[in-house]
CSV table of N, CA and C in Angstrom, one decimal:
chain,number,residue,atom,x,y,z
A,149,UNK,N,0.1,26.1,10.8
A,149,UNK,CA,-0.6,24.5,9.2
A,149,UNK,C,-0.2,24.1,10.1
A,150,UNK,N,-1.0,22.7,10.5
A,150,UNK,CA,-1.1,21.7,10.8
A,150,UNK,C,-0.5,20.3,9.9
A,151,UNK,N,0.5,19.7,9.6
A,151,UNK,CA,1.1,18.9,9.6
A,151,UNK,C,0.2,17.3,9.3
A,152,UNK,N,-0.9,17.2,8.4
A,152,UNK,CA,-2.4,15.8,7.5
A,152,UNK,C,-2.1,15.1,6.7
A,153,UNK,N,-1.8,14.0,6.0
A,153,UNK,CA,-2.1,13.2,5.7
A,153,UNK,C,-3.1,13.4,4.3
A,154,UNK,N,-2.3,13.5,3.7
A,154,UNK,CA,-4.1,13.7,2.3
A,154,UNK,C,-4.7,12.3,2.4
A,155,UNK,N,-5.1,11.4,2.0
A,155,UNK,CA,-6.3,10.9,2.0
A,155,UNK,C,-5.8,10.1,2.0
A,156,UNK,N,-5.0,9.9,0.0
A,156,UNK,CA,-4.5,8.8,-0.2
A,156,UNK,C,-3.6,8.0,0.8
A,157,UNK,N,-2.7,9.1,1.3
A,157,UNK,CA,-1.7,8.6,2.3
A,157,UNK,C,-2.0,8.0,3.3
A,158,UNK,N,-3.0,8.6,4.1
A,158,UNK,CA,-3.7,7.8,5.2
A,158,UNK,C,-4.1,6.8,4.7
A,159,UNK,N,-4.9,5.9,3.6
A,159,UNK,CA,-5.2,5.2,3.6
A,159,UNK,C,-4.1,4.1,2.9
A,160,UNK,N,-3.7,4.5,2.3
A,160,UNK,CA,-2.0,3.8,2.3
A,160,UNK,C,-1.3,3.0,3.9
A,161,UNK,N,-1.4,4.0,4.6
A,161,UNK,CA,-0.7,3.7,5.5
A,161,UNK,C,-0.7,2.4,6.8
A,162,UNK,N,-2.6,3.4,6.7
A,162,UNK,CA,-3.8,3.0,7.3
A,162,UNK,C,-3.3,1.0,6.9
A,163,UNK,N,-3.6,0.7,5.9
A,163,UNK,CA,-3.8,0.0,5.2
A,163,UNK,C,-2.8,-0.8,5.9
A,164,UNK,N,-1.4,-0.9,4.9
A,164,UNK,CA,0.1,-1.8,6.4
A,164,UNK,C,-0.1,-1.0,7.8
A,165,UNK,N,-0.3,-0.5,7.7
A,165,UNK,CA,-0.3,-0.6,9.7
A,165,UNK,C,-1.5,-1.5,10.1
A,166,UNK,N,-2.7,-2.3,9.4
A,166,UNK,CA,-3.6,-3.1,10.0
A,166,UNK,C,-3.2,-3.8,9.7
A,167,UNK,N,-2.1,-4.0,8.7
A,167,UNK,CA,-1.5,-5.6,7.9
A,167,UNK,C,-0.8,-5.9,9.0
A,168,UNK,N,0.4,-5.1,9.4
A,168,UNK,CA,1.1,-4.9,9.9
A,168,UNK,C,0.7,-5.5,12.1
A,169,UNK,N,-0.3,-4.8,12.3
A,169,UNK,CA,-1.2,-5.0,14.0
A,169,UNK,C,-2.3,-6.3,13.8
A,170,UNK,N,-2.0,-6.7,12.8
A,170,UNK,CA,-2.7,-8.5,13.1
A,170,UNK,C,-1.4,-9.7,12.6
A,171,UNK,N,-0.3,-9.8,12.3
A,171,UNK,CA,1.3,-9.9,11.8
A,171,UNK,C,1.5,-9.3,13.1
A,172,UNK,N,1.3,-9.1,14.3
A,172,UNK,CA,2.7,-8.7,15.7
A,172,UNK,C,1.3,-9.5,17.0
A,173,UNK,N,-0.4,-9.8,15.9
A,173,UNK,CA,-1.1,-10.0,16.7
A,173,UNK,C,-0.6,-11.7,16.5
A,174,UNK,N,-0.5,-12.1,15.2
A,174,UNK,CA,-0.2,-13.7,15.0
A,174,UNK,C,0.7,-14.4,16.5
A,175,UNK,N,1.7,-13.6,16.6
A,175,UNK,CA,3.4,-13.9,17.2
A,175,UNK,C,4.2,-13.9,16.9
A,176,UNK,N,4.6,-13.4,14.9
A,176,UNK,CA,5.6,-13.4,15.2
A,176,UNK,C,6.5,-12.7,15.4
A,177,UNK,N,6.5,-11.3,16.0
A,177,UNK,CA,7.3,-10.6,16.1
A,177,UNK,C,7.6,-10.6,17.3
A,178,UNK,N,9.7,-10.6,18.0
A,178,UNK,CA,9.4,-10.4,19.4
A,178,UNK,C,9.5,-10.1,20.5
A,179,UNK,N,8.6,-11.1,20.8
A,179,UNK,CA,7.8,-11.4,22.8
A,179,UNK,C,8.3,-10.6,23.3
A,180,UNK,N,9.5,-10.1,23.3
A,180,UNK,CA,10.1,-9.1,25.0
A,180,UNK,C,9.4,-7.7,24.0
A,181,UNK,N,9.2,-7.7,23.4
A,181,UNK,CA,8.7,-6.5,22.2
A,181,UNK,C,7.4,-5.6,23.5
A,182,UNK,N,6.0,-6.8,23.5
A,182,UNK,CA,5.0,-7.1,24.0
A,182,UNK,C,4.8,-6.2,25.4
A,183,UNK,N,4.6,-5.1,25.5
A,183,UNK,CA,4.8,-5.2,27.1
A,183,UNK,C,3.9,-4.8,27.9
A,184,UNK,N,3.3,-4.1,28.8
A,184,UNK,CA,2.4,-4.3,30.3
A,184,UNK,C,0.6,-3.9,29.4
A,185,UNK,N,1.2,-2.9,28.6
A,185,UNK,CA,0.3,-1.9,27.1
A,185,UNK,C,-0.7,-3.0,26.5
A,186,UNK,N,-0.1,-3.7,26.1
A,186,UNK,CA,-0.5,-5.1,25.2
A,186,UNK,C,-1.4,-5.3,25.7
A,187,UNK,N,-0.8,-6.9,26.6
A,187,UNK,CA,-1.8,-7.8,28.1
A,187,UNK,C,-2.9,-6.8,28.1
A,188,UNK,N,-2.9,-5.5,28.8
A,188,UNK,CA,-3.9,-5.1,29.9
A,188,UNK,C,-5.0,-4.5,28.3
A,189,UNK,N,-4.6,-4.3,27.2
A,189,UNK,CA,-5.5,-3.9,26.1
A,189,UNK,C,-5.9,-4.6,25.8
A,190,UNK,N,-5.4,-6.0,25.2
A,190,UNK,CA,-5.3,-7.9,25.2
A,190,UNK,C,-7.6,-7.9,26.1
A,191,UNK,N,-6.8,-7.9,27.3
A,191,UNK,CA,-7.9,-7.7,28.0
A,191,UNK,C,-9.5,-7.6,27.2
A,192,UNK,N,-8.4,-5.9,27.8
A,192,UNK,CA,-10.3,-4.8,27.6
A,192,UNK,C,-11.1,-5.1,25.8
A,193,UNK,N,-10.3,-5.7,24.4
A,193,UNK,CA,-10.5,-5.4,23.7
A,193,UNK,C,-10.1,-7.5,23.0
A,194,UNK,N,-11.6,-8.1,22.4
A,194,UNK,CA,-11.4,-9.4,22.4
A,194,UNK,C,-10.4,-8.9,21.1
A,195,UNK,N,-9.9,-10.5,20.3
A,195,UNK,CA,-8.4,-10.2,19.5
A,195,UNK,C,-9.1,-11.5,18.7
A,196,UNK,N,-9.7,-10.1,17.4
A,196,UNK,CA,-9.8,-11.1,16.5
A,196,UNK,C,-9.1,-12.2,15.3
A,197,UNK,N,-9.1,-12.8,14.9
A,197,UNK,CA,-8.7,-14.2,14.1
A,197,UNK,C,-8.6,-13.9,12.7
A,198,UNK,N,-9.9,-12.8,12.1
A,198,UNK,CA,-10.3,-12.5,11.3
A,198,UNK,C,-9.9,-11.7,9.9
A,199,UNK,N,-9.3,-11.3,10.9
A,199,UNK,CA,-8.4,-10.1,9.5
A,199,UNK,C,-6.5,-10.2,9.0
A,200,UNK,N,-7.0,-9.8,7.9
A,200,UNK,CA,-5.9,-10.2,6.4
A,200,UNK,C,-4.2,-9.8,7.1
A,201,UNK,N,-3.2,-10.0,7.8
A,201,UNK,CA,-2.0,-10.2,8.0
A,201,UNK,C,-1.1,-10.1,6.3
A,202,UNK,N,-0.4,-9.6,7.0
A,202,UNK,CA,0.9,-9.2,5.6
A,202,UNK,C,1.7,-10.5,5.9
A,203,UNK,N,2.8,-10.4,4.6
A,203,UNK,CA,4.1,-11.6,5.2
A,203,UNK,C,5.0,-11.4,5.8
A,204,UNK,N,6.3,-12.3,6.5
A,204,UNK,CA,7.3,-11.6,7.7
A,204,UNK,C,8.0,-10.6,6.6
A,205,UNK,N,8.4,-10.9,6.0
A,205,UNK,CA,9.2,-9.7,4.8
A,205,UNK,C,8.8,-8.3,5.0
A,206,UNK,N,7.0,-8.2,5.3
A,206,UNK,CA,6.2,-7.0,6.0
A,206,UNK,C,6.2,-6.7,6.8
A,207,UNK,N,6.5,-8.0,8.0
A,207,UNK,CA,6.3,-7.4,9.1
A,207,UNK,C,7.4,-6.2,9.6
A,208,UNK,N,8.6,-7.1,8.7
A,208,UNK,CA,10.0,-7.3,9.8
A,208,UNK,C,9.6,-6.6,9.5
A,209,UNK,N,10.5,-5.2,8.2
A,209,UNK,CA,10.2,-4.6,7.4
A,209,UNK,C,9.6,-3.3,8.5
A,210,UNK,N,8.1,-3.1,9.1
A,210,UNK,CA,7.5,-2.2,9.3
A,210,UNK,C,7.8,-2.2,11.1
A,211,UNK,N,7.7,-3.5,11.1
A,211,UNK,CA,8.1,-3.1,12.9
A,211,UNK,C,9.1,-2.9,13.0
A,212,UNK,N,9.8,-2.0,12.0
A,212,UNK,CA,11.6,-1.7,12.5
A,212,UNK,C,11.7,-0.5,12.1
A,213,UNK,N,10.3,-0.4,10.6
A,213,UNK,CA,10.2,1.6,10.4
A,213,UNK,C,9.5,1.8,12.0
A,214,UNK,N,9.1,1.5,12.8
A,214,UNK,CA,7.5,1.9,13.7
A,214,UNK,C,8.6,1.6,15.0
A,215,UNK,N,9.7,0.7,14.8
A,215,UNK,CA,10.7,0.9,16.5
A,215,UNK,C,11.2,1.7,15.9
A,216,UNK,N,12.2,2.2,15.0
A,216,UNK,CA,13.2,3.3,15.1
A,216,UNK,C,13.0,4.9,14.9
A,217,UNK,N,11.4,5.0,14.6
A,217,UNK,CA,11.0,6.6,14.1
A,217,UNK,C,9.9,6.9,15.6
A,218,UNK,N,10.3,5.8,16.5
A,218,UNK,CA,8.5,5.8,17.1
A,218,UNK,C,8.6,5.3,18.1
A,219,UNK,N,9.6,4.3,18.4
A,219,UNK,CA,9.6,3.5,20.0
A,219,UNK,C,10.8,4.6,20.4
A,220,UNK,N,11.5,4.1,20.3
A,220,UNK,CA,12.7,4.9,20.5
A,220,UNK,C,12.8,6.8,21.1
A,221,UNK,N,11.8,7.5,20.5
A,221,UNK,CA,10.9,8.4,20.1
A,221,UNK,C,10.3,9.0,20.9
A,222,UNK,N,9.7,8.5,21.2
A,222,UNK,CA,8.3,8.8,21.5
A,222,UNK,C,7.9,7.5,22.6
A,223,UNK,N,7.4,6.7,23.3
A,223,UNK,CA,6.8,5.6,24.0
A,223,UNK,C,5.5,5.6,23.9
A,224,UNK,N,4.8,6.5,24.1
A,224,UNK,CA,3.5,6.6,24.7
A,224,UNK,C,2.4,7.0,23.4
A,225,UNK,N,3.6,7.1,22.5
A,225,UNK,CA,2.7,7.8,20.0
A,225,UNK,C,2.6,5.9,20.5
A,226,UNK,N,4.4,5.3,21.0
A,226,UNK,CA,3.8,3.9,20.6
A,226,UNK,C,2.9,3.2,20.9
A,227,UNK,N,2.8,3.0,22.5
A,227,UNK,CA,1.5,2.1,22.7
A,227,UNK,C,0.5,2.6,22.5
A,228,UNK,N,0.6,3.9,22.6
A,228,UNK,CA,-0.9,4.9,21.2
A,228,UNK,C,-1.3,3.2,19.9
A,229,UNK,N,0.1,3.5,19.1
A,229,UNK,CA,-0.2,3.2,17.8
A,229,UNK,C,0.0,1.7,18.2
A,230,UNK,N,0.3,0.9,19.1
A,230,UNK,CA,0.5,-0.3,19.0
A,230,UNK,C,-0.9,-0.9,20.1
A,231,UNK,N,-1.5,-0.3,20.4
A,231,UNK,CA,-3.3,-0.7,21.2
A,231,UNK,C,-4.1,0.3,19.8
A,232,UNK,N,-3.8,0.5,19.6
A,232,UNK,CA,-5.3,0.8,17.8
A,232,UNK,C,-4.7,0.1,16.9
A,233,UNK,N,-3.4,-0.4,16.6
A,233,UNK,CA,-3.0,-1.4,15.1
A,233,UNK,C,-3.4,-2.9,15.3
A,234,UNK,N,-3.1,-3.2,17.4
A,234,UNK,CA,-2.5,-4.2,16.9
A,234,UNK,C,-4.0,-5.1,17.9
A,235,UNK,N,-4.3,-4.3,18.8
A,235,UNK,CA,-4.8,-4.5,19.8
A,235,UNK,C,-6.4,-5.0,18.9
A,236,UNK,N,-6.7,-3.7,18.5
A,236,UNK,CA,-8.0,-3.5,17.3
A,236,UNK,C,-9.0,-2.8,18.4
A,237,UNK,N,-8.0,-1.6,19.3
A,237,UNK,CA,-8.8,-1.5,19.6
A,237,UNK,C,-9.1,0.9,19.6
A,238,UNK,N,-10.3,1.3,19.8
A,238,UNK,CA,-10.9,2.0,19.4
A,238,UNK,C,-10.2,3.0,20.3
A,239,UNK,N,-10.2,4.7,19.3
A,239,UNK,CA,-9.7,6.1,19.9
A,239,UNK,C,-9.9,5.9,22.0
A,240,UNK,N,-11.8,6.2,21.7
A,240,UNK,CA,-11.7,6.3,23.0
A,240,UNK,C,-11.7,5.5,24.4
A,241,UNK,N,-11.3,3.9,23.6
A,241,UNK,CA,-11.2,3.0,24.4
A,241,UNK,C,-9.7,3.4,25.0
A,242,UNK,N,-8.4,3.6,24.1
A,242,UNK,CA,-6.9,4.1,24.1
A,242,UNK,C,-7.4,5.3,25.3
A,243,UNK,N,-7.8,5.8,25.5
A,243,UNK,CA,-8.0,7.1,26.3
A,243,UNK,C,-9.0,6.8,26.5
A,244,UNK,N,-10.1,5.9,27.2
A,244,UNK,CA,-9.8,5.6,28.9
A,244,UNK,C,-8.7,4.8,29.6
A,245,UNK,N,-8.4,4.7,28.8
A,245,UNK,CA,-6.8,3.3,30.1
A,245,UNK,C,-6.3,4.6,29.7
A,246,UNK,N,-5.7,6.1,29.6
A,246,UNK,CA,-4.8,6.6,29.5
A,246,UNK,C,-5.4,7.4,30.7
A,247,UNK,N,-7.1,7.7,30.2
A,247,UNK,CA,-7.8,8.5,30.9
A,247,UNK,C,-7.4,8.1,32.4
A,248,UNK,N,-7.8,6.9,32.9
A,248,UNK,CA,-7.7,5.8,34.2
A,248,UNK,C,-6.3,6.4,34.6
A,249,UNK,N,-5.5,6.5,33.9
A,249,UNK,CA,-3.8,6.0,34.9
A,249,UNK,C,-3.4,7.7,35.1
A,250,UNK,N,-4.4,8.3,34.6
A,250,UNK,CA,-3.2,10.0,34.3
A,250,UNK,C,-3.5,10.5,35.2
A,251,UNK,N,-1.7,11.7,35.1
A,251,UNK,CA,-2.6,12.5,37.3
A,251,UNK,C,-2.9,14.0,36.3
A,252,UNK,N,-2.4,14.5,37.9
A,252,UNK,CA,-2.6,15.6,37.5
A,252,UNK,C,-1.2,16.4,36.6
A,253,UNK,N,-1.7,17.7,36.3
A,253,UNK,CA,-1.2,17.9,35.7
A,253,UNK,C,-1.7,19.6,35.3
A,254,UNK,N,0.0,20.6,34.9
A,254,UNK,CA,-0.8,22.0,34.5
A,254,UNK,C,-1.2,21.9,33.7
A,255,UNK,N,-2.5,23.0,34.0
A,255,UNK,CA,-3.3,23.3,33.0
A,255,UNK,C,-3.8,24.5,32.8
A,256,UNK,N,-4.4,25.0,31.6
A,256,UNK,CA,-4.6,26.2,31.4
A,256,UNK,C,-5.5,26.2,31.4
A,257,UNK,N,-6.2,26.7,32.8
A,257,UNK,CA,-7.8,26.5,33.4
A,257,UNK,C,-8.9,28.9,33.1
A,258,UNK,N,-10.0,28.6,33.9
A,258,UNK,CA,-11.0,30.4,33.0
A,258,UNK,C,-9.6,30.4,34.2
A,259,UNK,N,-9.1,29.8,35.6
A,259,UNK,CA,-8.9,30.7,36.5
A,259,UNK,C,-7.4,30.3,36.6
A,260,UNK,N,-6.7,30.4,35.2
A,260,UNK,CA,-5.1,30.4,35.3
A,260,UNK,C,-4.6,28.9,35.7
A,261,UNK,N,-3.4,29.0,35.0
A,261,UNK,CA,-3.0,27.4,35.3
A,261,UNK,C,-2.5,27.0,36.1
A,262,UNK,N,-4.0,25.9,36.4
A,262,UNK,CA,-3.8,25.1,37.6
A,262,UNK,C,-2.6,23.6,37.1
A,263,UNK,N,-2.8,22.8,38.6
A,263,UNK,CA,-2.8,21.7,38.4
A,263,UNK,C,-4.0,21.7,39.2
A,264,UNK,N,-4.7,20.4,37.4
A,264,UNK,CA,-5.9,19.6,37.8
A,264,UNK,C,-6.2,17.9,36.6
A,265,UNK,N,-6.4,17.0,37.2
A,265,UNK,CA,-6.5,16.6,36.3
A,265,UNK,C,-7.6,16.4,34.2
A,266,UNK,N,-6.9,16.3,33.6
A,266,UNK,CA,-7.4,16.2,32.7
A,266,UNK,C,-8.8,14.9,32.5
A,267,UNK,N,-9.5,16.0,31.1
A,267,UNK,CA,-10.9,14.6,31.0
A,267,UNK,C,-10.5,14.5,30.4
A,268,UNK,N,-12.5,13.0,30.0
A,268,UNK,CA,-12.4,12.8,29.2
A,268,UNK,C,-11.6,12.3,28.3
A,269,UNK,N,-13.2,13.9,27.8
A,269,UNK,CA,-12.5,14.7,25.7
A,269,UNK,C,-11.2,15.3,25.9
A,270,UNK,N,-10.4,15.1,27.0
A,270,UNK,CA,-9.2,16.0,26.5
A,270,UNK,C,-8.1,14.2,26.6
A,271,UNK,N,-8.6,14.2,27.5
A,271,UNK,CA,-7.6,13.1,26.5
A,271,UNK,C,-7.2,11.8,25.5
A,272,UNK,N,-8.7,12.3,25.4
A,272,UNK,CA,-10.0,11.7,23.2
A,272,UNK,C,-9.0,12.5,22.3
A,273,UNK,N,-9.1,14.2,23.1
A,273,UNK,CA,-7.7,14.8,22.0
A,273,UNK,C,-6.9,14.2,21.5
A,274,UNK,N,-5.8,14.4,22.8
A,274,UNK,CA,-4.7,14.2,22.7
A,274,UNK,C,-3.8,12.6,21.9
A,275,UNK,N,-5.3,11.6,22.7
A,275,UNK,CA,-5.6,10.1,22.2
A,275,UNK,C,-5.6,10.6,19.9
A,276,UNK,N,-6.8,11.2,19.4
A,276,UNK,CA,-6.4,11.2,18.5
A,276,UNK,C,-4.9,11.8,17.3
A,277,UNK,N,-4.6,12.8,18.4
A,277,UNK,CA,-3.4,14.1,17.4
A,277,UNK,C,-1.8,13.6,18.1
A,278,UNK,N,-1.8,12.3,19.0
A,278,UNK,CA,-0.7,11.7,18.8
A,278,UNK,C,-1.3,10.7,18.1
A,279,UNK,N,-1.9,10.0,17.6
A,279,UNK,CA,-2.1,9.3,16.5
A,279,UNK,C,-2.1,9.7,15.2
A,280,UNK,N,-2.5,10.9,15.0
A,280,UNK,CA,-2.5,11.3,13.3
A,280,UNK,C,-1.2,11.7,14.1
A,281,UNK,N,-0.1,12.3,13.8
A,281,UNK,CA,1.0,12.4,14.5
A,281,UNK,C,2.4,11.8,14.6
A,282,UNK,N,1.8,10.3,14.7
A,282,UNK,CA,2.6,9.0,13.6
A,282,UNK,C,1.9,9.1,13.0
A,283,UNK,N,1.3,8.7,12.4
A,283,UNK,CA,1.6,8.3,10.6
A,283,UNK,C,1.7,9.7,10.3
A,284,UNK,N,1.9,10.7,10.2
A,284,UNK,CA,2.3,11.9,9.8
A,284,UNK,C,4.2,11.5,9.4
A,285,UNK,N,4.1,11.3,10.9
A,285,UNK,CA,6.0,10.9,10.7
A,285,UNK,C,6.0,10.1,10.1
A,286,UNK,N,6.0,8.3,10.9
A,286,UNK,CA,6.0,7.2,10.0
A,286,UNK,C,5.3,7.4,8.1
A,287,UNK,N,4.7,7.9,8.0
A,287,UNK,CA,4.5,7.8,6.4
A,287,UNK,C,6.0,8.1,5.5
A,288,UNK,N,6.7,8.7,5.2
A,288,UNK,CA,7.9,9.1,5.0
A,288,UNK,C,8.5,7.9,4.7
A,289,UNK,N,9.0,7.4,6.4
A,289,UNK,CA,10.0,7.2,6.2
A,289,UNK,C,9.7,5.8,6.0
A,290,UNK,N,8.4,5.3,6.3
A,290,UNK,CA,7.6,3.8,5.5
A,290,UNK,C,7.6,3.8,4.4
A,291,UNK,N,7.4,4.2,3.7
A,291,UNK,CA,7.1,4.3,2.9
A,291,UNK,C,8.8,3.8,1.6
A,292,UNK,N,10.0,5.0,2.0
A,292,UNK,CA,11.2,4.4,2.0
A,292,UNK,C,11.9,3.7,1.7
A,293,UNK,N,11.0,2.8,3.0
A,293,UNK,CA,12.0,1.3,3.7
A,293,UNK,C,11.4,0.8,2.4
A,294,UNK,N,9.8,0.5,2.0
A,294,UNK,CA,9.3,0.0,1.0
A,294,UNK,C,10.0,-0.5,-0.8
A,295,UNK,N,10.1,1.1,-0.6
A,295,UNK,CA,11.0,1.7,-2.4
A,295,UNK,C,12.2,1.5,-2.2
A,296,UNK,N,12.9,0.9,-0.9
A,296,UNK,CA,14.7,0.9,-1.2
A,296,UNK,C,14.3,-0.7,-1.1
A,297,UNK,N,13.2,-1.1,0.0
A,297,UNK,CA,14.2,-2.4,-0.1
A,297,UNK,C,13.3,-3.4,-1.8
A,298,UNK,N,13.0,-2.7,-2.6
A,298,UNK,CA,11.7,-2.8,-4.2
A,298,UNK,C,13.3,-2.9,-5.0
A,299,UNK,N,14.0,-2.0,-3.6
A,299,UNK,CA,15.3,-1.3,-4.9
A,299,UNK,C,16.3,-2.9,-5.2
A,300,UNK,N,16.8,-3.2,-4.3
A,300,UNK,CA,18.0,-4.4,-4.3
A,300,UNK,C,16.9,-5.5,-4.1
A,301,UNK,N,15.5,-5.2,-4.2
A,301,UNK,CA,14.8,-6.6,-5.7
A,301,UNK,C,15.3,-7.2,-6.5
A,302,UNK,N,15.0,-5.8,-7.2
A,302,UNK,CA,15.3,-5.4,-8.3
A,302,UNK,C,17.3,-5.5,-8.3
A,303,UNK,N,17.4,-5.3,-8.2
A,303,UNK,CA,19.0,-5.2,-8.3
A,303,UNK,C,19.5,-7.4,-8.2
A,304,UNK,N,18.9,-7.4,-7.5
A,304,UNK,CA,20.0,-8.9,-6.6
A,304,UNK,C,19.3,-9.9,-8.6
A,305,UNK,N,18.0,-9.7,-8.1
A,305,UNK,CA,17.2,-10.0,-9.8
A,305,UNK,C,17.7,-10.1,-10.8
A,306,UNK,N,18.5,-8.7,-10.9
A,306,UNK,CA,19.5,-8.4,-12.3
A,306,UNK,C,20.7,-9.6,-11.9
A,307,UNK,N,20.7,-8.6,-11.7
A,307,UNK,CA,22.6,-9.6,-11.0
A,307,UNK,C,22.1,-11.8,-10.8
A,308,UNK,N,21.0,-12.3,-10.4
A,308,UNK,CA,21.0,-13.4,-10.8
A,308,UNK,C,21.0,-13.8,-11.9
A,309,UNK,N,20.4,-13.1,-12.9
A,309,UNK,CA,20.0,-13.2,-14.6
A,309,UNK,C,21.2,-13.0,-14.9
A,310,UNK,N,21.9,-12.3,-14.8
A,310,UNK,CA,23.5,-12.2,-15.8
A,310,UNK,C,24.5,-13.1,-15.4
A,311,UNK,N,24.1,-13.7,-13.7
A,311,UNK,CA,25.4,-14.5,-12.4
A,311,UNK,C,23.6,-16.1,-14.2
A,312,UNK,N,23.6,-16.1,-14.3
A,312,UNK,CA,22.4,-17.5,-15.0
A,312,UNK,C,23.5,-18.1,-16.3
A,313,UNK,N,23.5,-16.8,-17.2
A,313,UNK,CA,24.1,-16.7,-18.9
A,313,UNK,C,25.5,-17.4,-18.9
């Protein structure tokens, strides 16, 4: 059984992550979070300045969910997501970069299990899988975070209205 998002779910999270990526590029995020991969990918792909950006509140919320559910659990998945959404890199450029730095590893071959360096197509499939798995893992926590924040705003607004009388 493959864990995949529906088309609507994918479009929803992709839209928010595109906005978060542009917001992160503006430099409003904590500078210590940007590591070597971001610096490298920024030199590979020119950054566009015309991307739509989310609000600071939305950016901080999305960033918090990504840090909690992805960065603290799988650093490579976070790097792939960061390169894709913040640096606006394609899957193939991310795969090319990862292929250039990968080491030989145990792989199943026709001759049995052997240590070998994976091909670029293998790394590309892995990048696509990591990206899809990351989106799947982030979808529900991100949706819950937006719902909880909206509920808090509604309660605060009701309290303000009651206090105004």
